[in-house]
């Protein structure tokens, strides 16, 4: 898995009239740190002229996010909880570096047998949970067994069904035996969080640089610096994640200083205005996610591979980026420069040639008067992308409507003819193999290549197998990669040390400094 490749640009300072202020209701002193200063309490220009900015080591970092936290369970795969807790409150045995390499975290070392079936982890010594108990091998065993528990997501249970046995060899050694080789097993361990207590007793006892402080569903999640952390302690005192229902409201919160940082999943134009009340830094971070168009083969116009080919030929990648990303299209396009081979293969079938596409349609004798339905997995940016695809199809005489569908509802697609979705990585493609089959985006050859990519013995072999799987999808005109889907992060002046390149959709906070 490849992470990240970020682009940063400066936005000019300008004065903007603010027509609405955000009111965060329901916050209590027990649940969150000290309240955030109102816009009227922010330093004035006169004050900044006479007071030199100083580092605030105990500052509270306020983060705005569009992702809700709906569960505190470390096995529920809740995206909002992952964004807050991953790498901040909760840690795993291993992590993924900026270069995409698996590196030790709570495991100080690990070893893999020659047959790829036995993994031996040395549990790091000197690590304590936030509740004060030392980390032992038994905690790791319990965490791994929890992946098959009733609180775990179905996807997680299926992913870790490959574990045949897990044993605490001694206090600091864990042995994990698999039923078959899996090249991506270490990568998949990067979101197996090692915890003690669970949400059933109102706590979340991890080992990270912050401890869990409080959660107001639908509003805020708070964490506080853990001074007994085994690694480098946090450069700030605490953080509050503020949940927003609408991008425009989060934008106002950023402009007025209610939040220091705004995180927009997939779409800058949703919440970043070209003029702001303070200088901001805008970052586009490639975490490996991509927008994918997939055709169904079992009914309708796209049952004909020639029609699928024509549809892909009609899509102009540059025009698509412009429609979806607006002024940010250039930055998003730049994220493809160092893309992995399988991503490059899946991008190669877009033709930007509507005239040639119409010739293909005419040669098939296909009646394009029947409208097709494009399903968008999740509203917002994905829905916008599906709309842009529909517009491209209209250019070759195919009428298309867009329908928003819930994720993982493959068995409820009904008459949907094609789907626009976001996939996070090659591993995500592997994990969603059943969905791939149901959507018809992969031939038998592609599925076989995906299976073989887990059974090979080297990264180079696996990369080649994934490339060949992508090539089979392209040759079948089954679908295409439309563009990379970065996370967009905006920071206000006075905030430094943001490292938004962590994997797994977490947002690391410990290096962030506030200067006032």
Short mmCIF file of C-alpha atoms in Angstrom, two decimals:
data_model
loop_
_atom_site.label_atom_id
_atom_site.label_comp_id
_atom_site.label_asym_id
_atom_site.label_seq_id
_atom_site.Cartn_x
_atom_site.Cartn_y
_atom_site.Cartn_z
CA UNK A 1 0.00 0.00 0.00
CA UNK A 2 1.29 3.41 -0.90
CA UNK A 3 1.03 6.45 1.30
CA UNK A 4 1.14 9.57 0.90
CA UNK A 5 2.06 12.27 -1.52
CA UNK A 6 0.87 15.68 -0.41
CA UNK A 7 0.62 19.01 -2.13
CA UNK A 8 0.43 22.30 -0.23
CA UNK A 9 -0.59 25.71 -1.48
CA UNK A 10 -1.00 29.08 0.22
CA UNK A 11 -4.27 30.96 -0.02
CA UNK A 12 -4.16 34.80 0.06
CA UNK A 13 -5.45 36.74 3.02
CA UNK A 14 -8.58 38.85 2.50
CA UNK A 15 -11.50 40.23 4.46
CA UNK A 16 -14.75 38.31 4.21
CA UNK A 17 -18.06 39.21 5.87
CA UNK A 18 -19.22 36.33 8.03
CA UNK A 19 -22.98 35.91 7.90
CA UNK A 20 -23.32 33.04 10.37
CA UNK A 21 -21.56 31.81 13.49
CA UNK A 22 -21.39 28.24 14.69
CA UNK A 23 -23.03 27.45 18.02
CA UNK A 24 -21.91 24.22 19.62
CA UNK A 25 -24.59 23.20 22.08
CA UNK A 26 -24.62 20.50 24.70
CA UNK A 27 -20.92 20.60 25.69
CA UNK A 28 -20.21 20.00 29.36
CA UNK A 29 -17.13 20.67 31.42
CA UNK A 30 -16.76 16.99 32.20
CA UNK A 31 -16.79 15.94 28.56
CA UNK A 32 -14.44 18.40 26.90
CA UNK A 33 -11.47 20.62 27.75
CA UNK A 34 -11.87 24.34 28.36
CA UNK A 35 -14.26 26.00 25.88
CA UNK A 36 -12.85 27.46 22.71
CA UNK A 37 -12.53 31.23 22.55
CA UNK A 38 -15.27 33.00 20.65
CA UNK A 39 -14.29 35.01 17.56
CA UNK A 40 -14.63 38.25 19.53
CA UNK A 41 -12.05 37.00 22.03
CA UNK A 42 -9.40 36.28 19.40
CA UNK A 43 -6.26 38.47 19.47
CA UNK A 44 -6.68 41.81 17.69
CA UNK A 45 -4.26 43.32 15.23
CA UNK A 46 -3.15 45.81 17.91
CA UNK A 47 -2.40 42.99 20.32
CA UNK A 48 -0.27 41.10 17.84
CA UNK A 49 1.81 44.22 17.21
CA UNK A 50 2.89 44.43 20.85
CA UNK A 51 3.01 40.74 21.81
CA UNK A 52 5.48 38.32 20.28
CA UNK A 53 3.95 34.96 19.33
CA UNK A 54 4.86 32.20 21.77
CA UNK A 55 4.56 28.42 21.72
CA UNK A 56 1.63 27.16 23.79
CA UNK A 57 2.74 23.69 25.00
CA UNK A 58 -0.57 23.02 26.79
CA UNK A 59 -2.81 24.39 24.06
CA UNK A 60 -6.02 22.70 22.94
CA UNK A 61 -6.07 21.91 19.22
CA UNK A 62 -9.58 22.22 17.79
CA UNK A 63 -10.22 20.09 14.71
CA UNK A 64 -13.27 20.29 12.46
CA UNK A 65 -14.42 17.16 10.64
CA UNK A 66 -17.36 16.03 8.53
CA UNK A 67 -17.04 12.43 9.78
CA UNK A 68 -19.38 11.46 12.61
CA UNK A 69 -18.24 9.21 15.46
CA UNK A 70 -21.04 6.70 15.98
CA UNK A 71 -19.22 4.01 17.96
CA UNK A 72 -16.26 3.76 20.33
CA UNK A 73 -15.72 0.07 19.65
CA UNK A 74 -12.16 -0.50 18.34
CA UNK A 75 -13.49 -3.21 16.01
CA UNK A 76 -16.53 -1.39 14.57
CA UNK A 77 -14.60 0.30 11.72
CA UNK A 78 -16.32 3.61 12.42
CA UNK A 79 -14.59 6.23 10.18
CA UNK A 80 -15.09 9.11 12.61
CA UNK A 81 -13.67 7.13 15.53
CA UNK A 82 -10.74 5.99 13.40
CA UNK A 83 -9.93 9.58 12.47
CA UNK A 84 -9.80 10.61 16.15
CA UNK A 85 -8.29 7.57 17.83
CA UNK A 86 -5.93 5.94 15.30
CA UNK A 87 -2.36 6.66 16.38
CA UNK A 88 -3.57 9.19 18.96
CA UNK A 89 -5.35 7.11 21.61
CA UNK A 90 -5.02 3.64 20.11
CA UNK A 91 -1.98 1.89 18.64
CA UNK A 92 -1.33 -1.34 16.78
CA UNK A 93 1.55 -3.80 16.69
CA UNK A 94 2.78 -2.31 13.42
CA UNK A 95 2.30 0.88 11.45
CA UNK A 96 2.78 2.08 7.87
CA UNK A 97 5.50 4.64 7.20
CA UNK A 98 5.25 7.62 4.84
CA UNK A 99 6.94 5.47 2.19
CA UNK A 100 4.33 2.73 2.55
CA UNK A 101 6.58 0.31 4.47
CA UNK A 102 5.33 -1.70 7.44
CA UNK A 103 7.28 -0.66 10.55
CA UNK A 104 7.14 -1.76 14.23
CA UNK A 105 5.02 0.18 16.74
CA UNK A 106 3.83 -1.73 19.82
CA UNK A 107 5.87 -4.62 18.47
CA UNK A 108 9.56 -3.81 18.78
CA UNK A 109 10.32 -6.51 16.20
CA UNK A 110 8.61 -9.22 14.17
CA UNK A 111 9.60 -12.28 12.16
CA UNK A 112 7.83 -14.17 9.37
CA UNK A 113 8.53 -17.84 8.64
CA UNK A 114 9.72 -18.91 5.19
CA UNK A 115 6.34 -20.44 4.36
CA UNK A 116 4.56 -17.20 5.33
CA UNK A 117 2.30 -18.94 7.85
CA UNK A 118 3.90 -18.10 11.22
CA UNK A 119 4.31 -14.51 12.47
CA UNK A 120 6.24 -13.94 15.70
CA UNK A 121 5.99 -10.53 17.40
CA UNK A 122 8.16 -9.15 20.18
CA UNK A 123 5.92 -6.94 22.32
CA UNK A 124 7.59 -3.63 23.19
CA UNK A 125 8.62 -3.34 26.86
CA UNK A 126 8.00 -0.23 28.97
CA UNK A 127 4.57 0.48 27.44
CA UNK A 128 1.67 1.23 29.79
CA UNK A 129 -2.02 1.66 29.17
CA UNK A 130 -3.64 4.95 30.10
CA UNK A 131 -5.16 3.18 33.10
CA UNK A 132 -1.66 2.34 34.38
CA UNK A 133 -1.38 -1.38 33.54
CA UNK A 134 1.69 -2.58 31.59
CA UNK A 135 1.27 -3.93 28.07
CA UNK A 136 1.78 -7.70 27.86
CA UNK A 137 1.50 -10.44 25.27
CA UNK A 138 -1.89 -11.42 26.73
CA UNK A 139 -3.28 -8.00 25.72
CA UNK A 140 -2.14 -8.58 22.15
CA UNK A 141 -3.71 -12.05 22.07
CA UNK A 142 -6.99 -10.64 23.40
CA UNK A 143 -6.98 -7.89 20.75
CA UNK A 144 -6.43 -10.36 17.92
CA UNK A 145 -9.18 -12.67 19.18
CA UNK A 146 -11.47 -9.64 19.41
CA UNK A 147 -11.35 -9.31 15.62
CA UNK A 148 -13.70 -12.28 15.39
CA UNK A 149 -16.00 -11.08 18.19
CA UNK A 150 -19.64 -10.06 17.86
CA UNK A 151 -18.75 -6.36 18.10
CA UNK A 152 -16.42 -6.58 15.10
CA UNK A 153 -17.64 -5.51 11.67
CA UNK A 154 -18.50 -8.27 9.22
CA UNK A 155 -15.64 -7.20 6.96
CA UNK A 156 -13.21 -7.40 9.88
CA UNK A 157 -14.41 -10.86 10.92
CA UNK A 158 -13.97 -12.13 7.38
CA UNK A 159 -10.56 -10.51 7.05
CA UNK A 160 -9.13 -12.18 10.14
CA UNK A 161 -10.79 -15.58 9.72
CA UNK A 162 -7.43 -16.58 8.26
CA UNK A 163 -5.91 -16.66 11.79
CA UNK A 164 -5.63 -20.33 12.76
CA UNK A 165 -4.06 -19.84 16.19
CA UNK A 166 -2.66 -17.05 18.35
CA UNK A 167 -0.54 -17.73 21.45
CA UNK A 168 1.30 -15.77 24.14
CA UNK A 169 4.67 -17.54 24.14
CA UNK A 170 5.82 -15.47 27.11
CA UNK A 171 5.06 -12.02 28.56
CA UNK A 172 6.54 -10.25 25.55
CA UNK A 173 6.23 -12.71 22.65
CA UNK A 174 3.17 -13.52 20.54
CA UNK A 175 2.94 -16.20 17.85
CA UNK A 176 0.24 -15.99 15.17
CA UNK A 177 -0.32 -18.90 12.77
CA UNK A 178 -2.33 -18.44 9.56
CA UNK A 179 -4.26 -21.07 7.67
CA UNK A 180 -2.72 -19.86 4.39
CA UNK A 181 -0.16 -17.32 3.20
CA UNK A 182 -1.37 -13.73 2.99
CA UNK A 183 1.08 -11.12 1.72
CA UNK A 184 -0.99 -8.23 3.06
CA UNK A 185 -1.39 -9.65 6.59
CA UNK A 186 1.03 -7.22 8.23
CA UNK A 187 -0.66 -4.27 6.53
CA UNK A 188 -4.02 -5.51 7.75
CA UNK A 189 -2.70 -5.58 11.32
CA UNK A 190 -2.20 -1.81 11.26
CA UNK A 191 -5.80 -1.25 12.40
CA UNK A 192 -5.90 -3.96 15.07
CA UNK A 193 -5.92 -1.68 18.11
CA UNK A 194 -4.44 -3.02 21.36
CA UNK A 195 -6.80 -1.92 24.15
CA UNK A 196 -7.72 -2.93 27.68
CA UNK A 197 -11.15 -1.63 28.71
CA UNK A 198 -13.94 -1.16 26.20
CA UNK A 199 -16.83 1.23 25.57
CA UNK A 200 -19.20 -0.98 27.58
CA UNK A 201 -17.80 0.51 30.81
CA UNK A 202 -17.48 4.06 29.43
CA UNK A 203 -13.73 4.01 28.87
CA UNK A 204 -11.30 3.43 26.04
CA UNK A 205 -7.96 2.37 27.50
CA UNK A 206 -5.20 2.56 24.89
CA UNK A 207 -1.45 3.16 24.80
CA UNK A 208 -1.16 6.21 22.53
CA UNK A 209 0.17 9.72 23.22
CA UNK A 210 -3.36 10.85 24.23
CA UNK A 211 -5.96 9.37 26.55
CA UNK A 212 -9.68 9.37 25.81
CA UNK A 213 -11.42 12.20 27.65
CA UNK A 214 -15.04 12.35 26.53
CA UNK A 215 -17.55 11.92 23.74
CA UNK A 216 -20.75 13.82 23.00
CA UNK A 217 -22.39 11.89 20.13
CA UNK A 218 -22.96 14.11 17.14
CA UNK A 219 -20.92 16.98 18.61
CA UNK A 220 -17.41 16.48 20.00
CA UNK A 221 -14.79 13.91 20.92
CA UNK A 222 -12.04 14.98 23.34
CA UNK A 223 -8.58 13.58 24.09
CA UNK A 224 -5.87 14.69 26.54
CA UNK A 225 -2.07 14.35 26.43
CA UNK A 226 -0.75 11.22 28.19
CA UNK A 227 2.46 12.22 29.94
CA UNK A 228 3.58 8.61 30.57
CA UNK A 229 3.58 7.74 26.88
CA UNK A 230 6.38 5.35 25.90
CA UNK A 231 7.44 7.49 22.92
CA UNK A 232 7.72 11.22 22.30
CA UNK A 233 5.08 13.07 24.32
CA UNK A 234 2.62 15.33 22.52
CA UNK A 235 3.55 18.93 21.71
CA UNK A 236 0.11 20.14 22.83
CA UNK A 237 -2.08 19.55 25.87
CA UNK A 238 -5.30 18.25 24.35
CA UNK A 239 -7.51 18.15 21.28
CA UNK A 240 -11.21 18.38 20.52
CA UNK A 241 -12.72 17.02 17.31
CA UNK A 242 -15.85 18.97 16.36
CA UNK A 243 -18.31 17.17 14.14
CA UNK A 244 -20.14 19.18 11.44
CA UNK A 245 -23.13 18.15 9.36
CA UNK A 246 -22.47 20.72 6.63
CA UNK A 247 -19.23 21.76 4.99
CA UNK A 248 -20.29 25.42 4.89
CA UNK A 249 -20.73 25.48 8.67
CA UNK A 250 -17.29 23.98 9.17
CA UNK A 251 -15.93 26.60 6.79
CA UNK A 252 -17.39 29.35 8.98
CA UNK A 253 -15.89 27.73 12.06
CA UNK A 254 -12.47 27.77 10.41
CA UNK A 255 -12.80 31.37 9.27
CA UNK A 256 -13.86 32.60 12.71
CA UNK A 257 -11.26 30.66 14.69
CA UNK A 258 -13.61 28.19 16.36
CA UNK A 259 -11.51 25.41 14.85
CA UNK A 260 -7.79 25.52 14.06
CA UNK A 261 -7.83 22.76 11.46
CA UNK A 262 -10.53 21.56 9.05
CA UNK A 263 -10.46 18.11 7.48
CA UNK A 264 -12.49 17.53 4.35
CA UNK A 265 -12.75 14.00 3.14
CA UNK A 266 -12.40 13.97 -0.63
CA UNK A 267 -13.43 17.47 -1.58
CA UNK A 268 -11.78 20.83 -1.08
CA UNK A 269 -14.42 22.92 -2.83
CA UNK A 270 -17.02 21.81 -0.29
CA UNK A 271 -15.58 23.86 2.53
CA UNK A 272 -12.60 25.99 1.46
CA UNK A 273 -13.33 29.49 0.19
CA UNK A 274 -10.82 31.25 -2.01
CA UNK A 275 -10.70 34.22 0.37
CA UNK A 276 -10.38 33.87 4.13
CA UNK A 277 -10.05 36.09 7.19
CA UNK A 278 -6.56 34.73 7.90
CA UNK A 279 -3.78 33.08 5.96
CA UNK A 280 -4.37 29.37 5.66
CA UNK A 281 -2.43 26.38 4.40
CA UNK A 282 -4.25 23.96 2.13
CA UNK A 283 -2.88 20.40 1.82
CA UNK A 284 -3.89 17.62 -0.56
CA UNK A 285 -2.82 14.27 0.85
CA UNK A 286 -2.80 11.13 -1.24
CA UNK A 287 -3.60 8.23 1.10
CA UNK A 288 -4.07 5.76 -1.74
CA UNK A 289 -7.84 6.18 -2.13
CA UNK A 290 -9.24 6.33 -5.64
CA UNK A 291 -12.61 6.99 -7.29
CA UNK A 292 -13.65 3.97 -9.35
CA UNK A 293 -16.35 3.53 -12.01
CA UNK A 294 -17.63 -0.04 -12.33
CA UNK A 295 -20.12 -1.42 -14.86
CA UNK A 296 -22.53 -4.27 -14.24
CA UNK A 297 -22.46 -6.98 -16.87
CA UNK A 298 -25.66 -8.84 -16.12
CA UNK A 299 -28.29 -6.55 -17.66
CA UNK A 300 -28.95 -3.38 -19.60
CA UNK A 301 -26.76 -1.49 -22.05
CA UNK A 302 -23.51 -2.31 -20.27
CA UNK A 303 -23.96 -6.04 -20.76
CA UNK A 304 -22.36 -5.35 -24.16
CA UNK A 305 -18.58 -4.89 -23.76
CA UNK A 306 -18.51 -2.58 -26.79
CA UNK A 307 -20.93 -0.19 -25.05
CA UNK A 308 -18.75 -0.31 -21.93
CA UNK A 309 -15.73 0.50 -24.08
CA UNK A 310 -17.54 3.44 -25.69
CA UNK A 311 -18.64 4.77 -22.30
CA UNK A 312 -15.04 4.78 -21.05
CA UNK A 313 -13.82 6.39 -24.27
CA UNK A 314 -16.31 9.22 -23.78
CA UNK A 315 -14.90 10.27 -20.39
CA UNK A 316 -12.30 13.05 -20.51
CA UNK A 317 -10.18 12.72 -17.32
CA UNK A 318 -9.19 16.39 -17.32
CA UNK A 319 -12.78 17.55 -17.78
CA UNK A 320 -13.95 15.14 -15.07
CA UNK A 321 -11.40 16.50 -12.61
CA UNK A 322 -12.42 20.06 -13.43
CA UNK A 323 -16.10 19.31 -12.83
CA UNK A 324 -15.51 17.56 -9.52
CA UNK A 325 -12.56 19.47 -8.09
CA UNK A 326 -12.86 22.91 -9.65
CA UNK A 327 -9.81 25.10 -9.01
CA UNK A 328 -8.13 22.23 -7.17
CA UNK A 329 -8.07 19.94 -10.22
CA UNK A 330 -4.40 20.61 -10.97
CA UNK A 331 -3.29 19.63 -7.46
CA UNK A 332 -5.35 16.43 -7.54
CA UNK A 333 -4.03 15.49 -10.98
CA UNK A 334 -0.46 15.88 -9.68
CA UNK A 335 -1.09 13.06 -7.19
CA UNK A 336 -0.97 10.56 -10.05
CA UNK A 337 2.70 11.27 -10.81
CA UNK A 338 4.03 8.47 -8.59
CA UNK A 339 1.00 6.20 -8.68
CA UNK A 340 1.37 2.44 -8.26
CA UNK A 341 1.32 0.18 -11.37
CA UNK A 342 -2.19 -1.13 -10.68
CA UNK A 343 -3.52 2.42 -10.39
CA UNK A 344 -1.87 3.41 -13.66
CA UNK A 345 -3.37 0.39 -15.43
CA UNK A 346 -6.90 1.16 -14.21
CA UNK A 347 -6.54 4.76 -15.35
CA UNK A 348 -5.51 3.84 -18.88
CA UNK A 349 -8.95 3.05 -20.33
CA UNK A 350 -10.38 6.59 -20.25
CA UNK A 351 -10.31 7.87 -23.80
CA UNK A 352 -11.44 11.51 -23.94
CA UNK A 353 -12.71 10.85 -27.46
CA UNK A 354 -16.48 11.27 -27.72
CA UNK A 355 -16.45 11.08 -31.54
CA UNK A 356 -14.70 7.69 -31.54
CA UNK A 357 -17.04 6.51 -28.79
CA UNK A 358 -20.06 7.41 -30.92
CA UNK A 359 -18.57 5.41 -33.82
CA UNK A 360 -18.30 2.36 -31.52
CA UNK A 361 -21.91 2.79 -30.40
CA UNK A 362 -23.14 3.05 -34.00
CA UNK A 363 -21.15 -0.04 -35.00
CA UNK A 364 -22.96 -2.11 -32.36
CA UNK A 365 -26.40 -1.01 -33.51
CA UNK A 366 -27.29 -0.40 -29.86
CA UNK A 367 -30.41 1.61 -29.08
CA UNK A 368 -29.23 4.13 -26.47
CA UNK A 369 -32.66 5.62 -25.82
CA UNK A 370 -33.10 3.53 -22.67
CA UNK A 371 -31.80 5.48 -19.68
CA UNK A 372 -29.19 3.93 -17.43
CA UNK A 373 -28.80 4.42 -13.67
CA UNK A 374 -25.47 5.22 -12.06
CA UNK A 375 -25.29 4.42 -8.36
CA UNK A 376 -23.20 6.66 -6.11
CA UNK A 377 -21.94 4.91 -2.98
CA UNK A 378 -22.42 7.73 -0.45
CA UNK A 379 -23.66 11.26 -1.21
CA UNK A 380 -21.47 14.33 -1.63
CA UNK A 381 -18.30 14.02 -3.71
CA UNK A 382 -19.17 10.54 -5.00
CA UNK A 383 -22.58 11.74 -6.09
CA UNK A 384 -20.95 14.70 -7.83
CA UNK A 385 -18.55 12.36 -9.62
CA UNK A 386 -21.42 10.15 -10.79
CA UNK A 387 -23.14 13.26 -12.13
CA UNK A 388 -20.03 14.19 -14.12
CA UNK A 389 -19.89 10.66 -15.56
CA UNK A 390 -23.58 10.94 -16.54
CA UNK A 391 -22.81 14.17 -18.35
CA UNK A 392 -20.03 12.46 -20.33
CA UNK A 393 -22.41 9.65 -21.30
CA UNK A 394 -24.98 12.20 -22.46
CA UNK A 395 -22.38 13.41 -24.94
CA UNK A 396 -22.60 10.08 -26.79
CA UNK A 397 -26.37 9.78 -26.56
CA UNK A 398 -26.69 7.69 -23.40
CA UNK A 399 -29.11 9.23 -20.90
CA UNK A 400 -28.16 8.53 -17.28
CA UNK A 401 -29.64 9.36 -13.89
CA UNK A 402 -27.78 9.25 -10.58
CA UNK A 403 -29.02 7.39 -7.52
CA UNK A 404 -27.34 7.55 -4.09
CA UNK A 405 -27.02 4.12 -2.45
CA UNK A 406 -25.67 3.13 0.93
CA UNK A 407 -22.23 1.47 1.10
CA UNK A 408 -22.01 -2.32 1.23
CA UNK A 409 -25.56 -2.66 -0.18
CA UNK A 410 -24.50 -4.65 -3.22
CA UNK A 411 -27.47 -7.00 -2.82
CA UNK A 412 -29.84 -4.02 -2.97
CA UNK A 413 -28.62 -2.41 -6.19
CA UNK A 414 -31.69 -3.46 -8.15
CA UNK A 415 -31.62 -1.91 -11.61
CA UNK A 416 -28.42 0.11 -11.08
CA UNK A 417 -26.28 -0.24 -14.23
CA UNK A 418 -22.98 1.19 -13.00
CA UNK A 419 -21.49 2.31 -9.70
CA UNK A 420 -19.11 5.10 -8.67
CA UNK A 421 -17.32 4.25 -5.42
CA UNK A 422 -14.16 5.05 -3.49
CA UNK A 423 -11.64 2.30 -2.83
CA UNK A 424 -8.84 2.97 -0.37
CA UNK A 425 -6.12 0.68 -1.76
CA UNK A 426 -5.28 -2.57 -3.46
CA UNK A 427 -6.00 -4.20 -0.10
CA UNK A 428 -9.46 -2.65 -0.14
CA UNK A 429 -10.04 -4.12 -3.59
CA UNK A 430 -9.05 -7.52 -2.20
CA UNK A 431 -11.25 -7.19 0.87
CA UNK A 432 -14.24 -6.28 -1.31
CA UNK A 433 -13.88 -9.18 -3.72
CA UNK A 434 -17.51 -10.23 -3.27
CA UNK A 435 -18.64 -6.71 -4.13
CA UNK A 436 -16.34 -6.77 -7.15
CA UNK A 437 -18.03 -9.89 -8.45
CA UNK A 438 -21.54 -8.60 -7.80
CA UNK A 439 -20.81 -5.37 -9.63
CA UNK A 440 -19.29 -7.29 -12.50
CA UNK A 441 -16.11 -5.21 -12.57
CA UNK A 442 -13.71 -8.14 -12.68
CA UNK A 443 -13.31 -11.11 -14.98
CA UNK A 444 -12.39 -14.58 -13.72
CA UNK A 445 -8.81 -13.85 -14.77
CA UNK A 446 -8.73 -10.66 -12.70
CA UNK A 447 -10.11 -12.44 -9.63
CA UNK A 448 -7.54 -15.20 -10.00
CA UNK A 449 -4.74 -12.62 -10.18
CA UNK A 450 -6.09 -10.94 -7.04
CA UNK A 451 -6.07 -14.28 -5.24
CA UNK A 452 -2.55 -15.09 -6.39
CA UNK A 453 -1.29 -11.68 -5.26
CA UNK A 454 -1.75 -12.84 -1.65
CA UNK A 455 0.01 -16.16 -2.14
CA UNK A 456 3.30 -14.99 -3.67
CA UNK A 457 6.46 -14.63 -1.61
CA UNK A 458 7.73 -11.14 -2.50
CA UNK A 459 6.43 -7.59 -2.80
CA UNK A 460 7.62 -7.41 -6.39
CA UNK A 461 5.60 -10.49 -7.34
CA UNK A 462 2.55 -9.11 -5.57
CA UNK A 463 2.82 -5.76 -7.36
CA UNK A 464 2.99 -7.52 -10.71
CA UNK A 465 -0.04 -9.69 -9.90
CA UNK A 466 -2.07 -6.62 -8.96
CA UNK A 467 -1.00 -4.91 -12.19
CA UNK A 468 -2.10 -7.95 -14.21
CA UNK A 469 -5.45 -8.01 -12.37
CA UNK A 470 -5.98 -4.36 -13.26
CA UNK A 471 -5.00 -5.08 -16.86
CA UNK A 472 -7.64 -7.84 -17.07
CA UNK A 473 -10.29 -5.40 -15.80
CA UNK A 474 -9.24 -2.86 -18.44
CA UNK A 475 -9.27 -5.42 -21.27
CA UNK A 476 -12.80 -6.41 -20.31
CA UNK A 477 -13.82 -2.70 -20.28
CA UNK A 478 -15.24 -3.54 -16.84
CA UNK A 479 -14.44 -0.24 -15.19
CA UNK A 480 -11.80 2.39 -14.60
CA UNK A 481 -9.99 4.44 -12.01
CA UNK A 482 -11.28 7.99 -12.45
CA UNK A 483 -8.91 9.99 -10.22
CA UNK A 484 -7.13 9.86 -6.84
CA UNK A 485 -9.24 10.89 -3.86
CA UNK A 486 -7.08 12.82 -1.40
CA UNK A 487 -7.90 14.01 2.07
CA UNK A 488 -7.97 17.82 2.18
CA UNK A 489 -6.65 19.62 5.25
CA UNK A 490 -6.77 23.36 5.96
CA UNK A 491 -4.87 24.93 8.86
CA UNK A 492 -5.05 28.45 10.27
CA UNK A 493 -2.02 30.64 10.85
CA UNK A 494 -0.27 29.83 14.13
CA UNK A 495 -0.66 26.08 13.73
CA UNK A 496 2.50 24.15 12.90
CA UNK A 497 3.64 20.54 12.77
CA UNK A 498 0.64 19.06 10.97
CA UNK A 499 1.64 15.70 9.50
CA UNK A 500 -1.51 14.59 7.68
CA UNK A 501 0.20 11.69 5.95
CA UNK A 502 -0.69 8.93 8.39
CA UNK A 503 -2.42 5.89 6.89
CA UNK A 504 -5.80 4.41 7.66
CA UNK A 505 -7.62 7.75 7.77
CA UNK A 506 -6.22 8.66 11.18
CA UNK A 507 -5.21 12.24 11.89
CA UNK A 508 -2.02 12.36 14.03
CA UNK A 509 -1.97 15.22 16.51
CA UNK A 510 1.09 14.78 18.72
CA UNK A 511 3.46 16.89 16.59
CA UNK A 512 1.07 19.84 16.20
CA UNK A 513 2.05 23.09 17.89
CA UNK A 514 -0.01 26.21 18.48
CA UNK A 515 1.72 29.59 18.49
CA UNK A 516 -0.18 32.60 19.82
#
